[in-house]
Amino acid sequence: MAKIAAEVRRTAVARLEQLRTDGVLTAGHVRTVAQSAGVSERTVWRWLLPPAARPVRQPRPRYALSETDREAFAYYRGNIAALHRARQAVLDGDGTTAGAPVPLFLAEGWAGARSVTLRTLQRAFGQELTPAEQAAWRAGESGRQAAAVHLRRPDALRGRCWEMDHKQLPLVVLPPKGKAISPWLTTVVDDGTRALLGWAIAVTPTSGTVFTAMRMAMLHEPEVSPFGAVPERVRIDRGLEFAADDVEAALGTLAVVMHRLPPFQPHRKGKVERLNLTIEQTLISQLPGFTGGPRDASGKLYGPVKDSVAAKQAAEGHSDGPMRIERFVDRFAAWARWYNTERPHRMLAGRIPLQAWTDDVAPLRRIGADQLRHLMLAAADRTIQKDGISFRSLTYVAPELYGRGGQRVQIRYMPHDDRSIEVYIGTKHLCTAYPTGQLTPEQTDAFRAHARAEADRLGRERRRATRRARRELAPMTGDGTPPAESRLVAASDGCALTQYDRDRALAAKASTSLLGLTDPTAAPEA
């Protein structure tokens, strides 16, 4: 500012001297310059005096901080007033301040120093220490980072780079079971267009929620979202859910580079961090149960929803309590559509993310839903029941499930999409199952046709097995030799017995007690 003021002063003085040389200088000119420069008219007239006539002003001696002053600034956590009291106590020979002795290393360093005022010390620290240095000793690393200046990466092309993050929302909601909780949000942001490509809300963050958000960001479904592409790079933090082996394997299969950022450096993925703040400011803060809102003198939240443990336990089942997590998911889905398609973004020159995405003509790398089915879905184990697979209050069926009642299978699903689930037996994909109440007429006819075909197939196999068993039990009399064992019993007169007689004869022949005695009522053997 001093250099700029000097340049302004030289320009103004040169112009006024030119006017005086031309004989047209007036007090109005001086007044105009004084108002523009922010000084008095007397000061401007003093500028126009010859150098010999100008009063000589001695510069104020400037105090330079010593190494002991800097150490004391760190010792007293940036409290310059406390530093000045300790310094003055040492110079006065007292050696104590605020009832405690000044540390020996400070007393030795200040020995023989000249006395200065508090204002002089404040001015010296303000001139010689940067705001980041001052904030580092007053607020710690968070203060230093807040005052620091960071490099900004150039925006990437659309769909080339993602930023992902987990965040526990400052909101109280009711899960399907249990007391109220604060849900976790997983977000995927496109680096080039700031578009919210994918998201997932869960009670606790898991690799399944990461898969859900990534699958939503990769899958291109024009009827659901205009976005969707496989990136080249993903920036993530050190969260355990992002470092899971299955997440790394899925991204590695698609040749996506995972850039795991250093810990405690949120500015390295500033776009997703800024989006989290936007979500809190424009959505979460307007919902009941927002825990970041104003509080009374006792620390309780204003409004109908409280965040204490007792309030969370008592909130379940009350109509004026927190909203259900399912309803919050619907609200967030509507907000995400608004953010992507209606909200202008300052860093996009006033464009909305969708417009920035469509204006970018960079080619996209797409992938089909059938390929993502095996990579980007959460997993759970279920047992096939008589009416199908029960999951999330719905029953899913498919023709391939017919005849598999009681079998243990693995299902893969998207936490916020109940339109279908994928069924696996071990590592083999069995089928795609759909909710019973949402089957189309074609799907219903296909299920019934498969059931009839399966019943016919099993019937044919059963009849084939019966015919084979009869052939095995038939008498072997092809060469005239009596069979070794014959299930036919002949009568004494050579006539064939009736079915009733055969049954009685076989029963008499086989009826023996545990003592090996033959039933006396049985007919004697021929």
mmCIF file of C-alpha atoms in Angstrom, residues 145-462:
data_model
loop_
_atom_site.group_PDB
_atom_site.id
_atom_site.type_symbol
_atom_site.label_atom_id
_atom_site.label_comp_id
_atom_site.label_asym_id
_atom_site.label_seq_id
_atom_site.Cartn_x
_atom_site.Cartn_y
_atom_site.Cartn_z
ATOM 1 C CA GLN A 145 -4.370 -24.035 7.001
ATOM 2 C CA ALA A 146 -7.217 -21.519 7.093
ATOM 3 C CA ALA A 147 -4.743 -18.653 6.634
ATOM 4 C CA ALA A 148 -2.573 -20.454 4.089
ATOM 5 C CA VAL A 149 -2.739 -20.022 0.318
ATOM 6 C CA HIS A 150 -3.047 -23.246 -1.686
ATOM 7 C CA LEU A 151 -2.431 -24.000 -5.320
ATOM 8 C CA ARG A 152 -5.522 -24.677 -7.381
ATOM 9 C CA ARG A 153 -5.516 -27.537 -9.835
ATOM 10 C CA PRO A 154 -6.676 -26.757 -13.352
ATOM 11 C CA ASP A 155 -10.114 -28.200 -14.022
ATOM 12 C CA ALA A 156 -10.060 -31.587 -15.697
ATOM 13 C CA LEU A 157 -12.215 -32.611 -18.631
ATOM 14 C CA ARG A 158 -15.635 -34.019 -17.833
ATOM 15 C CA GLY A 159 -15.724 -37.566 -16.565
ATOM 16 C CA ARG A 160 -11.928 -37.832 -16.216
ATOM 17 C CA CYS A 161 -11.387 -37.256 -12.490
ATOM 18 C CA TRP A 162 -13.547 -37.824 -9.405
ATOM 19 C CA GLU A 163 -13.372 -36.570 -5.839
ATOM 20 C CA MET A 164 -15.030 -38.797 -3.219
ATOM 21 C CA ASP A 165 -15.706 -38.225 0.465
ATOM 22 C CA HIS A 166 -17.570 -39.541 3.517
ATOM 23 C CA LYS A 167 -19.356 -37.158 5.876
ATOM 24 C CA GLN A 168 -21.536 -37.725 8.917
ATOM 25 C CA LEU A 169 -24.366 -35.290 8.445
ATOM 26 C CA PRO A 170 -25.343 -32.887 11.263
ATOM 27 C CA LEU A 171 -28.881 -34.255 11.180
ATOM 28 C CA VAL A 172 -30.947 -36.583 13.387
ATOM 29 C CA VAL A 173 -33.084 -39.141 11.507
ATOM 30 C CA LEU A 174 -34.845 -42.380 12.413
ATOM 31 C CA PRO A 175 -33.435 -45.592 10.907
ATOM 32 C CA PRO A 176 -35.681 -48.570 10.063
ATOM 33 C CA LYS A 177 -35.000 -49.955 13.572
ATOM 34 C CA GLY A 178 -33.648 -48.467 16.774
ATOM 35 C CA LYS A 179 -33.130 -44.979 18.129
ATOM 36 C CA ALA A 180 -32.420 -41.849 16.106
ATOM 37 C CA ILE A 181 -28.975 -41.494 14.557
ATOM 38 C CA SER A 182 -26.953 -39.142 12.357
ATOM 39 C CA PRO A 183 -26.588 -40.748 8.893
ATOM 40 C CA TRP A 184 -23.474 -40.856 6.726
ATOM 41 C CA LEU A 185 -23.316 -39.435 3.217
ATOM 42 C CA THR A 186 -20.947 -40.650 0.499
ATOM 43 C CA THR A 187 -20.586 -38.308 -2.485
ATOM 44 C CA VAL A 188 -18.861 -38.453 -5.879
ATOM 45 C CA VAL A 189 -18.128 -35.107 -7.572
ATOM 46 C CA ASP A 190 -16.833 -34.559 -11.090
ATOM 47 C CA ASP A 191 -13.671 -32.445 -11.022
ATOM 48 C CA GLY A 192 -14.323 -30.603 -14.260
ATOM 49 C CA THR A 193 -18.036 -29.766 -14.014
ATOM 50 C CA ARG A 194 -18.736 -29.887 -10.226
ATOM 51 C CA ALA A 195 -21.636 -32.249 -10.973
ATOM 52 C CA LEU A 196 -22.862 -34.555 -8.206
ATOM 53 C CA LEU A 197 -22.455 -37.814 -10.100
ATOM 54 C CA GLY A 198 -23.245 -40.305 -7.358
ATOM 55 C CA TRP A 199 -24.267 -40.452 -3.710
ATOM 56 C CA ALA A 200 -25.326 -42.909 -1.032
ATOM 57 C CA ILE A 201 -26.849 -42.473 2.435
ATOM 58 C CA ALA A 202 -26.405 -45.131 5.094
ATOM 59 C CA VAL A 203 -26.583 -45.646 8.841
ATOM 60 C CA THR A 204 -22.869 -46.450 8.893
ATOM 61 C CA PRO A 205 -20.295 -46.037 6.115
ATOM 62 C CA THR A 206 -19.321 -49.321 4.475
ATOM 63 C CA SER A 207 -17.777 -50.468 1.229
ATOM 64 C CA GLY A 208 -21.337 -51.148 0.066
ATOM 65 C CA THR A 209 -22.203 -47.445 0.223
ATOM 66 C CA VAL A 210 -19.001 -46.671 -1.683
ATOM 67 C CA PHE A 211 -20.024 -49.156 -4.368
ATOM 68 C CA THR A 212 -23.485 -47.593 -4.565
ATOM 69 C CA ALA A 213 -22.125 -44.087 -5.091
ATOM 70 C CA MET A 214 -19.541 -45.243 -7.649
ATOM 71 C CA ARG A 215 -22.064 -47.331 -9.577
ATOM 72 C CA MET A 216 -24.446 -44.373 -9.772
ATOM 73 C CA ALA A 217 -21.598 -42.190 -11.034
ATOM 74 C CA MET A 218 -20.444 -44.702 -13.662
ATOM 75 C CA LEU A 219 -23.734 -45.996 -15.002
ATOM 76 C CA HIS A 220 -25.270 -44.006 -17.832
ATOM 77 C CA GLU A 221 -29.066 -44.172 -17.581
ATOM 78 C CA PRO A 222 -30.598 -41.342 -19.640
ATOM 79 C CA GLU A 223 -34.013 -41.767 -18.008
ATOM 80 C CA VAL A 224 -32.433 -41.331 -14.553
ATOM 81 C CA SER A 225 -29.347 -39.133 -15.023
ATOM 82 C CA PRO A 226 -27.552 -37.566 -18.021
ATOM 83 C CA PHE A 227 -24.165 -38.243 -16.427
ATOM 84 C CA GLY A 228 -22.231 -41.463 -16.177
ATOM 85 C CA ALA A 229 -18.724 -42.452 -17.271
ATOM 86 C CA VAL A 230 -15.705 -44.407 -16.064
ATOM 87 C CA PRO A 231 -13.023 -41.967 -14.812
ATOM 88 C CA GLU A 232 -9.272 -42.135 -15.163
ATOM 89 C CA ARG A 233 -8.477 -41.080 -11.597
ATOM 90 C CA VAL A 234 -10.254 -40.937 -8.220
ATOM 91 C CA ARG A 235 -9.128 -38.759 -5.297
ATOM 92 C CA ILE A 236 -10.036 -40.210 -1.918
ATOM 93 C CA ASP A 237 -9.032 -39.699 1.691
ATOM 94 C CA ARG A 238 -7.722 -42.299 4.122
ATOM 95 C CA GLY A 239 -11.145 -43.674 5.090
ATOM 96 C CA LEU A 240 -11.177 -47.416 5.691
ATOM 97 C CA GLU A 241 -14.224 -47.863 3.442
ATOM 98 C CA PHE A 242 -12.319 -46.444 0.458
ATOM 99 C CA ALA A 243 -9.276 -48.604 1.243
ATOM 100 C CA ALA A 244 -11.263 -51.859 1.289
ATOM 101 C CA ASP A 245 -9.823 -54.630 -0.861
ATOM 102 C CA ASP A 246 -13.018 -55.101 -2.875
ATOM 103 C CA VAL A 247 -13.166 -51.368 -3.691
ATOM 104 C CA GLU A 248 -9.559 -51.356 -4.880
ATOM 105 C CA ALA A 249 -10.157 -54.533 -6.872
ATOM 106 C CA ALA A 250 -13.241 -53.092 -8.589
ATOM 107 C CA LEU A 251 -11.480 -49.857 -9.559
ATOM 108 C CA GLY A 252 -8.352 -51.740 -10.584
ATOM 109 C CA THR A 253 -10.399 -53.954 -12.891
ATOM 110 C CA LEU A 254 -11.551 -50.808 -14.692
ATOM 111 C CA ALA A 255 -7.983 -49.378 -14.780
ATOM 112 C CA VAL A 256 -8.967 -46.454 -12.544
ATOM 113 C CA VAL A 257 -6.050 -44.945 -10.598
ATOM 114 C CA MET A 258 -6.780 -44.389 -6.883
ATOM 115 C CA HIS A 259 -5.038 -41.292 -5.568
ATOM 116 C CA ARG A 260 -5.121 -41.620 -1.773
ATOM 117 C CA LEU A 261 -4.458 -38.167 -0.333
ATOM 118 C CA PRO A 262 -2.369 -37.428 2.779
ATOM 119 C CA PRO A 263 -4.295 -37.292 6.067
ATOM 120 C CA PHE A 264 -5.715 -34.054 7.464
ATOM 121 C CA GLN A 265 -5.464 -32.147 4.195
ATOM 122 C CA PRO A 266 -9.061 -31.583 3.064
ATOM 123 C CA HIS A 267 -7.994 -28.829 0.648
ATOM 124 C CA ARG A 268 -6.506 -31.518 -1.600
ATOM 125 C CA LYS A 269 -10.082 -32.455 -2.558
ATOM 126 C CA GLY A 270 -11.633 -29.048 -2.159
ATOM 127 C CA LYS A 271 -14.473 -29.494 -4.659
ATOM 128 C CA VAL A 272 -16.197 -32.287 -2.769
ATOM 129 C CA GLU A 273 -15.540 -30.510 0.547
ATOM 130 C CA ARG A 274 -17.213 -27.381 -0.810
ATOM 131 C CA LEU A 275 -20.147 -29.459 -2.019
ATOM 132 C CA ASN A 276 -20.559 -30.907 1.481
ATOM 133 C CA LEU A 277 -20.763 -27.366 2.843
ATOM 134 C CA THR A 278 -23.333 -26.444 0.178
ATOM 135 C CA ILE A 279 -25.436 -29.470 1.141
ATOM 136 C CA GLU A 280 -25.380 -28.404 4.777
ATOM 137 C CA GLN A 281 -26.221 -24.774 3.994
ATOM 138 C CA THR A 282 -28.993 -25.306 1.433
ATOM 139 C CA LEU A 283 -30.596 -28.581 2.541
ATOM 140 C CA ILE A 284 -29.619 -29.964 5.954
ATOM 141 C CA SER A 285 -30.025 -26.642 7.781
ATOM 142 C CA GLN A 286 -33.667 -26.452 6.655
ATOM 143 C CA LEU A 287 -34.692 -29.900 7.900
ATOM 144 C CA PRO A 288 -35.998 -30.828 11.352
ATOM 145 C CA GLY A 289 -33.272 -32.401 13.412
ATOM 146 C CA PHE A 290 -30.431 -30.188 12.147
ATOM 147 C CA THR A 291 -27.859 -30.419 14.948
ATOM 148 C CA GLY A 292 -25.809 -27.429 13.793
ATOM 149 C CA GLY A 293 -28.602 -24.947 14.499
ATOM 150 C CA PRO A 294 -28.938 -22.423 17.327
ATOM 151 C CA ARG A 295 -29.129 -23.634 20.927
ATOM 152 C CA ASP A 296 -30.418 -22.223 24.182
ATOM 153 C CA ALA A 297 -28.363 -21.390 27.265
ATOM 154 C CA SER A 298 -28.362 -25.037 28.406
ATOM 155 C CA GLY A 299 -27.108 -26.282 25.036
ATOM 156 C CA LYS A 300 -30.411 -27.709 23.757
ATOM 157 C CA LEU A 301 -31.381 -27.263 20.144
ATOM 158 C CA TYR A 302 -34.172 -24.901 19.263
ATOM 159 C CA GLY A 303 -37.068 -26.532 17.468
ATOM 160 C CA PRO A 304 -39.102 -29.728 17.831
ATOM 161 C CA VAL A 305 -36.155 -32.149 17.573
ATOM 162 C CA LYS A 306 -33.480 -32.566 20.242
ATOM 163 C CA ASP A 307 -30.167 -34.386 19.839
ATOM 164 C CA SER A 308 -29.675 -35.652 23.382
ATOM 165 C CA VAL A 309 -29.473 -39.392 24.043
ATOM 166 C CA ALA A 310 -32.760 -39.420 25.937
ATOM 167 C CA ALA A 311 -34.487 -37.439 23.186
ATOM 168 C CA LYS A 312 -33.212 -39.838 20.540
ATOM 169 C CA GLN A 313 -34.533 -42.835 22.453
ATOM 170 C CA ALA A 314 -37.900 -41.188 23.054
ATOM 171 C CA ALA A 315 -38.261 -39.903 19.473
ATOM 172 C CA GLU A 316 -39.050 -43.294 17.947
ATOM 173 C CA GLY A 317 -42.688 -43.499 16.968
ATOM 174 C CA HIS A 318 -43.526 -39.827 17.578
ATOM 175 C CA SER A 319 -44.994 -37.849 14.720
ATOM 176 C CA ASP A 320 -43.187 -34.660 15.773
ATOM 177 C CA GLY A 321 -39.795 -36.381 16.041
ATOM 178 C CA PRO A 322 -37.036 -36.722 13.456
ATOM 179 C CA MET A 323 -37.905 -37.659 9.905
ATOM 180 C CA ARG A 324 -37.477 -41.256 8.721
ATOM 181 C CA ILE A 325 -34.268 -41.970 6.848
ATOM 182 C CA GLU A 326 -36.276 -43.184 3.832
ATOM 183 C CA ARG A 327 -37.987 -39.804 3.589
ATOM 184 C CA PHE A 328 -34.654 -38.029 3.934
ATOM 185 C CA VAL A 329 -33.280 -40.090 1.038
ATOM 186 C CA ASP A 330 -36.171 -38.881 -1.114
ATOM 187 C CA ARG A 331 -35.528 -35.279 -0.074
ATOM 188 C CA PHE A 332 -31.842 -35.605 -0.898
ATOM 189 C CA ALA A 333 -32.595 -37.138 -4.304
ATOM 190 C CA ALA A 334 -34.782 -34.129 -5.143
ATOM 191 C CA TRP A 335 -32.042 -31.772 -3.919
ATOM 192 C CA ALA A 336 -29.420 -33.537 -6.058
ATOM 193 C CA ARG A 337 -31.571 -33.075 -9.175
ATOM 194 C CA TRP A 338 -32.004 -29.390 -8.337
ATOM 195 C CA TYR A 339 -28.274 -28.920 -7.765
ATOM 196 C CA ASN A 340 -27.297 -30.567 -11.058
ATOM 197 C CA THR A 341 -29.982 -29.026 -13.273
ATOM 198 C CA GLU A 342 -30.975 -25.655 -11.799
ATOM 199 C CA ARG A 343 -28.391 -24.137 -9.433
ATOM 200 C CA PRO A 344 -25.858 -21.775 -11.092
ATOM 201 C CA HIS A 345 -22.273 -22.275 -9.939
ATOM 202 C CA ARG A 346 -19.911 -19.357 -9.418
ATOM 203 C CA MET A 347 -16.833 -21.393 -10.413
ATOM 204 C CA LEU A 348 -18.578 -22.388 -13.661
ATOM 205 C CA ALA A 349 -19.130 -18.771 -14.759
ATOM 206 C CA GLY A 350 -22.769 -18.920 -13.687
ATOM 207 C CA ARG A 351 -23.558 -22.161 -15.522
ATOM 208 C CA ILE A 352 -25.296 -25.128 -13.966
ATOM 209 C CA PRO A 353 -23.329 -28.411 -13.715
ATOM 210 C CA LEU A 354 -25.497 -30.059 -16.375
ATOM 211 C CA GLN A 355 -24.756 -27.257 -18.834
ATOM 212 C CA ALA A 356 -21.038 -27.459 -18.109
ATOM 213 C CA TRP A 357 -21.225 -31.232 -18.723
ATOM 214 C CA THR A 358 -23.016 -30.864 -22.059
ATOM 215 C CA ASP A 359 -20.791 -27.983 -23.209
ATOM 216 C CA ASP A 360 -17.703 -30.143 -22.750
ATOM 217 C CA VAL A 361 -17.131 -32.212 -25.888
ATOM 218 C CA ALA A 362 -14.477 -34.485 -24.387
ATOM 219 C CA PRO A 363 -15.140 -38.156 -25.217
ATOM 220 C CA LEU A 364 -16.525 -40.328 -22.431
ATOM 221 C CA ARG A 365 -15.704 -43.905 -21.541
ATOM 222 C CA ARG A 366 -19.017 -45.689 -20.924
ATOM 223 C CA ILE A 367 -19.681 -49.098 -19.406
ATOM 224 C CA GLY A 368 -22.815 -51.236 -19.515
ATOM 225 C CA ALA A 369 -25.025 -52.115 -16.571
ATOM 226 C CA ASP A 370 -24.407 -55.834 -17.103
ATOM 227 C CA GLN A 371 -20.660 -55.294 -16.616
ATOM 228 C CA LEU A 372 -21.116 -53.145 -13.531
ATOM 229 C CA ARG A 373 -23.497 -55.696 -12.036
ATOM 230 C CA HIS A 374 -20.601 -57.819 -10.851
ATOM 231 C CA LEU A 375 -18.457 -54.922 -9.619
ATOM 232 C CA MET A 376 -20.402 -52.099 -8.029
ATOM 233 C CA LEU A 377 -23.106 -53.605 -5.826
ATOM 234 C CA ALA A 378 -23.401 -54.153 -2.090
ATOM 235 C CA ALA A 379 -23.739 -57.771 -0.979
ATOM 236 C CA ALA A 380 -25.810 -59.684 1.593
ATOM 237 C CA ASP A 381 -26.680 -63.339 2.291
ATOM 238 C CA ARG A 382 -30.279 -64.545 2.153
ATOM 239 C CA THR A 383 -32.245 -67.820 2.168
ATOM 240 C CA ILE A 384 -34.810 -68.442 -0.571
ATOM 241 C CA GLN A 385 -38.261 -68.779 0.989
ATOM 242 C CA LYS A 386 -41.438 -70.272 -0.468
ATOM 243 C CA ASP A 387 -42.479 -66.921 -1.907
ATOM 244 C CA GLY A 388 -39.003 -65.764 -2.993
ATOM 245 C CA ILE A 389 -36.198 -63.744 -1.394
ATOM 246 C CA SER A 390 -37.255 -61.338 1.363
ATOM 247 C CA PHE A 391 -35.190 -58.164 1.441
ATOM 248 C CA ARG A 392 -35.977 -54.641 2.658
ATOM 249 C CA SER A 393 -39.699 -55.348 3.211
ATOM 250 C CA LEU A 394 -40.063 -56.648 -0.342
ATOM 251 C CA THR A 395 -40.156 -60.148 -1.802
ATOM 252 C CA TYR A 396 -38.117 -60.729 -4.956
ATOM 253 C CA VAL A 397 -38.808 -63.538 -7.413
ATOM 254 C CA ALA A 398 -37.413 -64.817 -10.700
ATOM 255 C CA PRO A 399 -38.093 -67.919 -12.798
ATOM 256 C CA GLU A 400 -34.649 -69.283 -11.915
ATOM 257 C CA LEU A 401 -35.588 -69.364 -8.210
ATOM 258 C CA TYR A 402 -38.269 -72.002 -8.792
ATOM 259 C CA GLY A 403 -37.468 -75.192 -6.914
ATOM 260 C CA ARG A 404 -34.691 -73.614 -4.798
ATOM 261 C CA GLY A 405 -36.618 -73.068 -1.565
ATOM 262 C CA GLY A 406 -34.336 -73.195 1.484
ATOM 263 C CA GLN A 407 -31.138 -72.637 -0.519
ATOM 264 C CA ARG A 408 -28.632 -70.065 0.752
ATOM 265 C CA VAL A 409 -27.651 -67.448 -1.834
ATOM 266 C CA GLN A 410 -25.856 -64.114 -2.008
ATOM 267 C CA ILE A 411 -27.667 -61.042 -3.274
ATOM 268 C CA ARG A 412 -26.161 -57.834 -4.571
ATOM 269 C CA TYR A 413 -28.106 -54.615 -4.575
ATOM 270 C CA MET A 414 -28.066 -50.830 -4.589
ATOM 271 C CA PRO A 415 -29.113 -49.434 -1.178
ATOM 272 C CA HIS A 416 -31.461 -46.838 -2.686
ATOM 273 C CA ASP A 417 -32.749 -48.791 -5.674
ATOM 274 C CA ASP A 418 -35.336 -51.522 -4.947
ATOM 275 C CA ARG A 419 -36.223 -52.204 -8.592
ATOM 276 C CA SER A 420 -34.131 -55.375 -8.728
ATOM 277 C CA ILE A 421 -31.476 -57.473 -7.010
ATOM 278 C CA GLU A 422 -28.812 -59.774 -8.428
ATOM 279 C CA VAL A 423 -28.730 -63.345 -7.095
ATOM 280 C CA TYR A 424 -25.525 -65.405 -6.913
ATOM 281 C CA ILE A 425 -24.741 -68.979 -5.907
ATOM 282 C CA GLY A 426 -21.145 -68.802 -4.814
ATOM 283 C CA THR A 427 -19.383 -66.856 -7.544
ATOM 284 C CA LYS A 428 -21.869 -67.782 -10.278
ATOM 285 C CA HIS A 429 -24.594 -65.334 -11.267
ATOM 286 C CA LEU A 430 -27.975 -67.043 -11.087
ATOM 287 C CA CYS A 431 -30.530 -64.436 -12.071
ATOM 288 C CA THR A 432 -31.955 -60.939 -11.648
ATOM 289 C CA ALA A 433 -34.935 -60.919 -9.281
ATOM 290 C CA TYR A 434 -37.744 -58.360 -9.185
ATOM 291 C CA PRO A 435 -40.292 -57.412 -6.486
ATOM 292 C CA THR A 436 -43.421 -59.576 -6.560
ATOM 293 C CA GLY A 437 -45.832 -56.663 -6.447
ATOM 294 C CA GLN A 438 -44.051 -54.858 -9.283
ATOM 295 C CA LEU A 439 -43.848 -57.659 -11.863
ATOM 296 C CA THR A 440 -45.019 -56.873 -15.353
ATOM 297 C CA PRO A 441 -47.519 -59.244 -17.032
ATOM 298 C CA GLU A 442 -44.700 -60.540 -19.224
ATOM 299 C CA GLN A 443 -42.530 -61.337 -16.170
ATOM 300 C CA THR A 444 -45.474 -63.078 -14.470
ATOM 301 C CA ASP A 445 -46.163 -65.209 -17.565
ATOM 302 C CA ALA A 446 -42.450 -66.049 -17.844
ATOM 303 C CA PHE A 447 -42.358 -67.194 -14.197
ATOM 304 C CA ARG A 448 -45.409 -69.429 -14.624
ATOM 305 C CA ALA A 449 -44.145 -70.861 -17.894
ATOM 306 C CA HIS A 450 -40.808 -71.668 -16.271
ATOM 307 C CA ALA A 451 -42.609 -73.332 -13.331
ATOM 308 C CA ARG A 452 -44.653 -75.511 -15.721
ATOM 309 C CA ALA A 453 -41.595 -76.393 -17.753
ATOM 310 C CA GLU A 454 -39.663 -77.312 -14.626
ATOM 311 C CA ALA A 455 -42.536 -79.452 -13.323
ATOM 312 C CA ASP A 456 -42.782 -81.225 -16.699
ATOM 313 C CA ARG A 457 -39.033 -81.825 -16.757
ATOM 314 C CA LEU A 458 -39.020 -83.295 -13.253
ATOM 315 C CA GLY A 459 -42.044 -85.452 -14.160
ATOM 316 C CA ARG A 460 -40.275 -86.856 -17.214
ATOM 317 C CA GLU A 461 -37.182 -87.643 -15.195
ATOM 318 C CA ARG A 462 -39.290 -89.305 -12.476
#
